[in-house]
Short mmCIF file of C-alpha atoms in Angstrom, two decimals:
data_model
loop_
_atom_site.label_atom_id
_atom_site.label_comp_id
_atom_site.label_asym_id
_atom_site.label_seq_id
_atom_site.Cartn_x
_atom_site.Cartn_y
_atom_site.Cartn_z
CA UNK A 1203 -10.36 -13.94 -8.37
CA UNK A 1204 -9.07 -11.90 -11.38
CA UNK A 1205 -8.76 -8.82 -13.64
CA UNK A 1206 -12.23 -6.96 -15.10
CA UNK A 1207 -11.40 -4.00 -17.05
CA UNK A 1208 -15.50 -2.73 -15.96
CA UNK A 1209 -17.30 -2.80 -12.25
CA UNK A 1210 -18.19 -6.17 -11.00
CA UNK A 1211 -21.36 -7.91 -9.36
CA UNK A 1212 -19.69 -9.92 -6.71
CA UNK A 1213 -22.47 -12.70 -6.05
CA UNK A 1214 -22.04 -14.96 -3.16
CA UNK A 1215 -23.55 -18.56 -1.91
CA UNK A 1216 -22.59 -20.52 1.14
CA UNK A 1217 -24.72 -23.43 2.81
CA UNK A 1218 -28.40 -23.14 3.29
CA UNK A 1219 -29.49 -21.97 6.57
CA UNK A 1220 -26.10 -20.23 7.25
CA UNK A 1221 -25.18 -16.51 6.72
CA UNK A 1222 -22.56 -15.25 5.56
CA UNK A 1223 -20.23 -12.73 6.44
CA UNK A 1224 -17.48 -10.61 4.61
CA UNK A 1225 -14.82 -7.89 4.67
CA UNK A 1226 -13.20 -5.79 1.95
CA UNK A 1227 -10.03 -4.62 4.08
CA UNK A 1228 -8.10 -7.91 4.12
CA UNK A 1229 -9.24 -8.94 7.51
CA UNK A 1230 -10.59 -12.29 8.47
CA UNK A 1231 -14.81 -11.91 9.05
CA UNK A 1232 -16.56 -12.83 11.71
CA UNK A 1233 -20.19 -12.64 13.07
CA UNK A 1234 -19.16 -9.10 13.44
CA UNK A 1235 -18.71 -8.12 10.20
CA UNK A 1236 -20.60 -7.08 6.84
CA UNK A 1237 -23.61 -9.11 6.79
CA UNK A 1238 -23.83 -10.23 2.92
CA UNK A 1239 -28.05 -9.51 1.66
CA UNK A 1240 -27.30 -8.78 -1.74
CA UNK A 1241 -24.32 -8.80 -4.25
CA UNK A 1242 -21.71 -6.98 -3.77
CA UNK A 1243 -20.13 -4.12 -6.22
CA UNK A 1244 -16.74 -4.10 -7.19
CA UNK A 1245 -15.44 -1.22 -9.14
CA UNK A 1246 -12.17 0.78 -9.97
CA UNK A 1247 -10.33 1.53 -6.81
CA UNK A 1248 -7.77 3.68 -8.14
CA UNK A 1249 -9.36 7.39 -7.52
CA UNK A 1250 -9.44 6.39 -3.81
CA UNK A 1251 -7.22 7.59 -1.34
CA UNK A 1252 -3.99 6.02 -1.29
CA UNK A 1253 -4.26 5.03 2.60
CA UNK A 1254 -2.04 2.05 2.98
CA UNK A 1255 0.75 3.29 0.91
CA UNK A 1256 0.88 6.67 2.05
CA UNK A 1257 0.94 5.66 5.61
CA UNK A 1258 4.10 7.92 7.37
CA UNK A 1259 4.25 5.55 10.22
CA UNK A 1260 5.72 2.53 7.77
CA UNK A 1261 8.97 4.41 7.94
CA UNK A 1262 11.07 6.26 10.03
CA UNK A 1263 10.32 10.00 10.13
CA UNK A 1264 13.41 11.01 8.33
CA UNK A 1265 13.80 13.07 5.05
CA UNK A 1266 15.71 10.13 3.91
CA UNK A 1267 13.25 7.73 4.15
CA UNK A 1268 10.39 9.59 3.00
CA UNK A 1269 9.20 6.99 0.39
CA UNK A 1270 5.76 7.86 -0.92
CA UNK A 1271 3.91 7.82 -4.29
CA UNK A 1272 2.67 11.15 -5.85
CA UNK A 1273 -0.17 10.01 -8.05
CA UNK A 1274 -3.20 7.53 -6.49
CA UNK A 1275 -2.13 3.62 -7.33
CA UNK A 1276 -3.79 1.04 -8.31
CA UNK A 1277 -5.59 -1.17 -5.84
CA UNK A 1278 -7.30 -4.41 -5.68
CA UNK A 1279 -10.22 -5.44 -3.91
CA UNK A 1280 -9.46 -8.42 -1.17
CA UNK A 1281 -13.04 -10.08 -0.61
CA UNK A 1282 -13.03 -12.24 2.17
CA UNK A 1283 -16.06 -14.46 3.49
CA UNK A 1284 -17.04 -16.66 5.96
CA UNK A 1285 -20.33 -18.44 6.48
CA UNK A 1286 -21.96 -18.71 10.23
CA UNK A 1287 -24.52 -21.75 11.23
CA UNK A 1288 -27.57 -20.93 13.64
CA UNK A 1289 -24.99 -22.56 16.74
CA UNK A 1290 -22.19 -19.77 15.91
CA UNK A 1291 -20.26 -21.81 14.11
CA UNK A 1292 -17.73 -20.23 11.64
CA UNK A 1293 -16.51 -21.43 8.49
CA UNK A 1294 -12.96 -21.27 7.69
CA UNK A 1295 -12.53 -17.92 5.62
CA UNK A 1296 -12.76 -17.79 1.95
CA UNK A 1297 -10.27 -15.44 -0.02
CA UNK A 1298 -10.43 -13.92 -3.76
CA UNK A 1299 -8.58 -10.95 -5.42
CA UNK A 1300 -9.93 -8.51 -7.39
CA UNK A 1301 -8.67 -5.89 -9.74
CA UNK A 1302 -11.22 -3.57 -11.48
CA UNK A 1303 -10.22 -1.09 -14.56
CA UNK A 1304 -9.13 -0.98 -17.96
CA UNK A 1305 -5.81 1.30 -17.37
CA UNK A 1306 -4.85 -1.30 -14.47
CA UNK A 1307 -5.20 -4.49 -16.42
CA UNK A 1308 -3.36 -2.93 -19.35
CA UNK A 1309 -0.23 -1.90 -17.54
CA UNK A 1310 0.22 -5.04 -15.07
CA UNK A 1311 -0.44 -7.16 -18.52
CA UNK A 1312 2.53 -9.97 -19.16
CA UNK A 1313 3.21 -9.48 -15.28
CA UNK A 1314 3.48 -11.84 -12.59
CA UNK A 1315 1.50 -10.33 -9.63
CA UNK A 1316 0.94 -11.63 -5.79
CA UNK A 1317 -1.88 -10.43 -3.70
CA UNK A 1318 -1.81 -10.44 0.02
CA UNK A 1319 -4.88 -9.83 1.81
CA UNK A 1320 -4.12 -9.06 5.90
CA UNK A 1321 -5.75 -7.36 8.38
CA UNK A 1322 -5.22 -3.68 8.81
CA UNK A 1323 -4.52 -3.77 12.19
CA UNK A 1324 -2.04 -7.00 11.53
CA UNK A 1325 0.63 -4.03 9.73
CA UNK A 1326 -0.39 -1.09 11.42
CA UNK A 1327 -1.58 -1.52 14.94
CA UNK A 1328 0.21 0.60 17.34
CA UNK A 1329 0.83 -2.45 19.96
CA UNK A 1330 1.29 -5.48 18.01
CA UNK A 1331 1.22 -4.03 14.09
CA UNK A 1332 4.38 -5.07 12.05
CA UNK A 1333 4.34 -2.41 9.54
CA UNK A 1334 4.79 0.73 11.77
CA UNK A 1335 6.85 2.37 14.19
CA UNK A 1336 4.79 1.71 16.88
CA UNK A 1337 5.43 1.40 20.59
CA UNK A 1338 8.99 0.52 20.22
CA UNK A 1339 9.50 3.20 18.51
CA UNK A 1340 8.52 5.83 21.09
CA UNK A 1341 10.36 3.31 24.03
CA UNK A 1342 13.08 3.93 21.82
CA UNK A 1343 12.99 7.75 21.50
CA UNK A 1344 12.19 7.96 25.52
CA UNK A 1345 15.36 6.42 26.22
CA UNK A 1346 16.94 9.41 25.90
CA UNK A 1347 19.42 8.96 22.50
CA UNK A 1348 18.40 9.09 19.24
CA UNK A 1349 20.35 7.68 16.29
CA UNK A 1350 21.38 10.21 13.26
CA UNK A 1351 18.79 9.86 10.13
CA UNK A 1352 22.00 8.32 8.34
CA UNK A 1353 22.34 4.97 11.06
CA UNK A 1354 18.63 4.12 10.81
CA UNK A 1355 19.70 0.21 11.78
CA UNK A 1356 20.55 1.62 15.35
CA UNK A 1357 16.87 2.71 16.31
CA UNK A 1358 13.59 0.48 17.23
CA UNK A 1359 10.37 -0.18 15.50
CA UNK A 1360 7.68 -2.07 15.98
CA UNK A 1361 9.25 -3.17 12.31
CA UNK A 1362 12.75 -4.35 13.78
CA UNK A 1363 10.64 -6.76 15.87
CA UNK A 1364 11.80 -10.58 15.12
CA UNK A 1365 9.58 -14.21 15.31
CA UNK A 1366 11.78 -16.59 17.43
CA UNK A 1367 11.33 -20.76 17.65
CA UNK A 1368 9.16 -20.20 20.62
CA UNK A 1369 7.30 -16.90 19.70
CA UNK A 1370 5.51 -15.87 16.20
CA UNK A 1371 4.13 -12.83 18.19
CA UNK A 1372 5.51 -10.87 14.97
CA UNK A 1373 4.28 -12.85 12.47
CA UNK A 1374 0.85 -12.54 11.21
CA UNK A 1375 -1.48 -14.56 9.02
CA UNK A 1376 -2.06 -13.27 5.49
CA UNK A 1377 -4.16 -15.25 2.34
CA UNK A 1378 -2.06 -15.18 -0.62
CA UNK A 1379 -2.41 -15.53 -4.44
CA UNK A 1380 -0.09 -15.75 -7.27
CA UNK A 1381 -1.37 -14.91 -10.90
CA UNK A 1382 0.66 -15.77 -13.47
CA UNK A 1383 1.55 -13.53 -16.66
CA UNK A 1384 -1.59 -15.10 -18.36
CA UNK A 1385 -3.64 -14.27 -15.80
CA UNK A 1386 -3.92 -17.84 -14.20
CA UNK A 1387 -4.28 -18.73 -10.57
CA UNK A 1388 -0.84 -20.16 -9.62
CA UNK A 1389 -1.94 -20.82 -6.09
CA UNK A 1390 -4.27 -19.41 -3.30
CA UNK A 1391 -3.64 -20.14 0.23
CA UNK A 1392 -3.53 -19.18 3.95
CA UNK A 1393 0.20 -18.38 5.35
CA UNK A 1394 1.82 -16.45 7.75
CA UNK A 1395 4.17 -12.92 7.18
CA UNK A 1396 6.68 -11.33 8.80
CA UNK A 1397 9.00 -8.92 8.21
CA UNK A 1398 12.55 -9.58 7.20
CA UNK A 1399 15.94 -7.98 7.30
CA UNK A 1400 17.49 -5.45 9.29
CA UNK A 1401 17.41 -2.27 8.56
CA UNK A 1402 16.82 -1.73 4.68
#
């Protein structure tokens, strides 16, 4: 994991006579995914669309809460790998960070930073996603009343969902890692999010 102000060669080794999978969208691999044959490029990310942080569905669709950036953002690249033995067997998943370009690495210098890699479908899935609006959202609007844009913490969201003692439905598991303002690995490990809060 790190900062590389040029494109990367992202080399991989597991154990011999396993293969090994990976992903690049923060999900956990399986047999399913990318099979890994040759290393893997890392460059720049920050021409690229800004999916995630342009997604409407993270808010309600109010002009009041109509929080998006204007100019593409940086972005890191989440490369996460697991290795498979000829029974099926799968390792547990290996996480590292990666952010590519010169402009990136100058204006996040001195700053702490905290990577999450999680699943796409972990935020954003319609069902179960903890990032959207969701189905509760649109049980919420068939119901018949709809709160004024100013009294958001009266309506329903996939996002207003809560974990309880007996059920972490709503939390999700995420790989973290903490650089510190020289650029040092403060820790890297697997834990679980959830959103927080009411309604700000």
């Amino acid at each position: 994991s790190g900062f590389y102000e040029d494109d990367i060669s992202l080399t991989l080794t597991g154990t011999k006579g396993c293969e090994i999978y990976y992903t690049t969208d923060g999900s956990v691999p399986t047999a399913e995914s990318k099979h890994y044959t040759r290393p893997i490029k890392i460059t720049d990310r920050t021409d690229q669309p800004n999916d995630i942080s342009m997604n409407r569905t993270t808010t309600y669709p109010t002009t009041v809460m109509n929080y998006v950036p204007t100019d593409n953002i940086a972005k890191s690249t989440e490369i996460r790998a697991v290795e498979a033995d000829e029974y099926g067997n799968i390792s547990n998943a290996v996480t590292h960070s990666y952010f590519v370009g010169k402009e990136l690495c100058e204006k996040y210098e001195d700053t702490p930073i905290f990577s999450l890699a999680v699943g796409p479908n972990d935020l954003f899935d319609y069902d179960t996603g903890i990032y959207t609006t969701g189905k509760y959202y649109d049980i919420y609007k068939s119901s018949g009343w709809v709160a004024d844009n100013e009294q958001t913490w009266l309506m329903s969201a996939n996002f207003t969902q809560k974990c309880t003692d007996d059920d972490r439905t709503w939390e999700k598991p995420v790989h973290v890692e903490m650089f510190t303002a020289d650029r040092d690995i403060g820790f890297s490990q697997d834990m679980g999010v959830r959103i927080f809060g009411a309604s700000s």
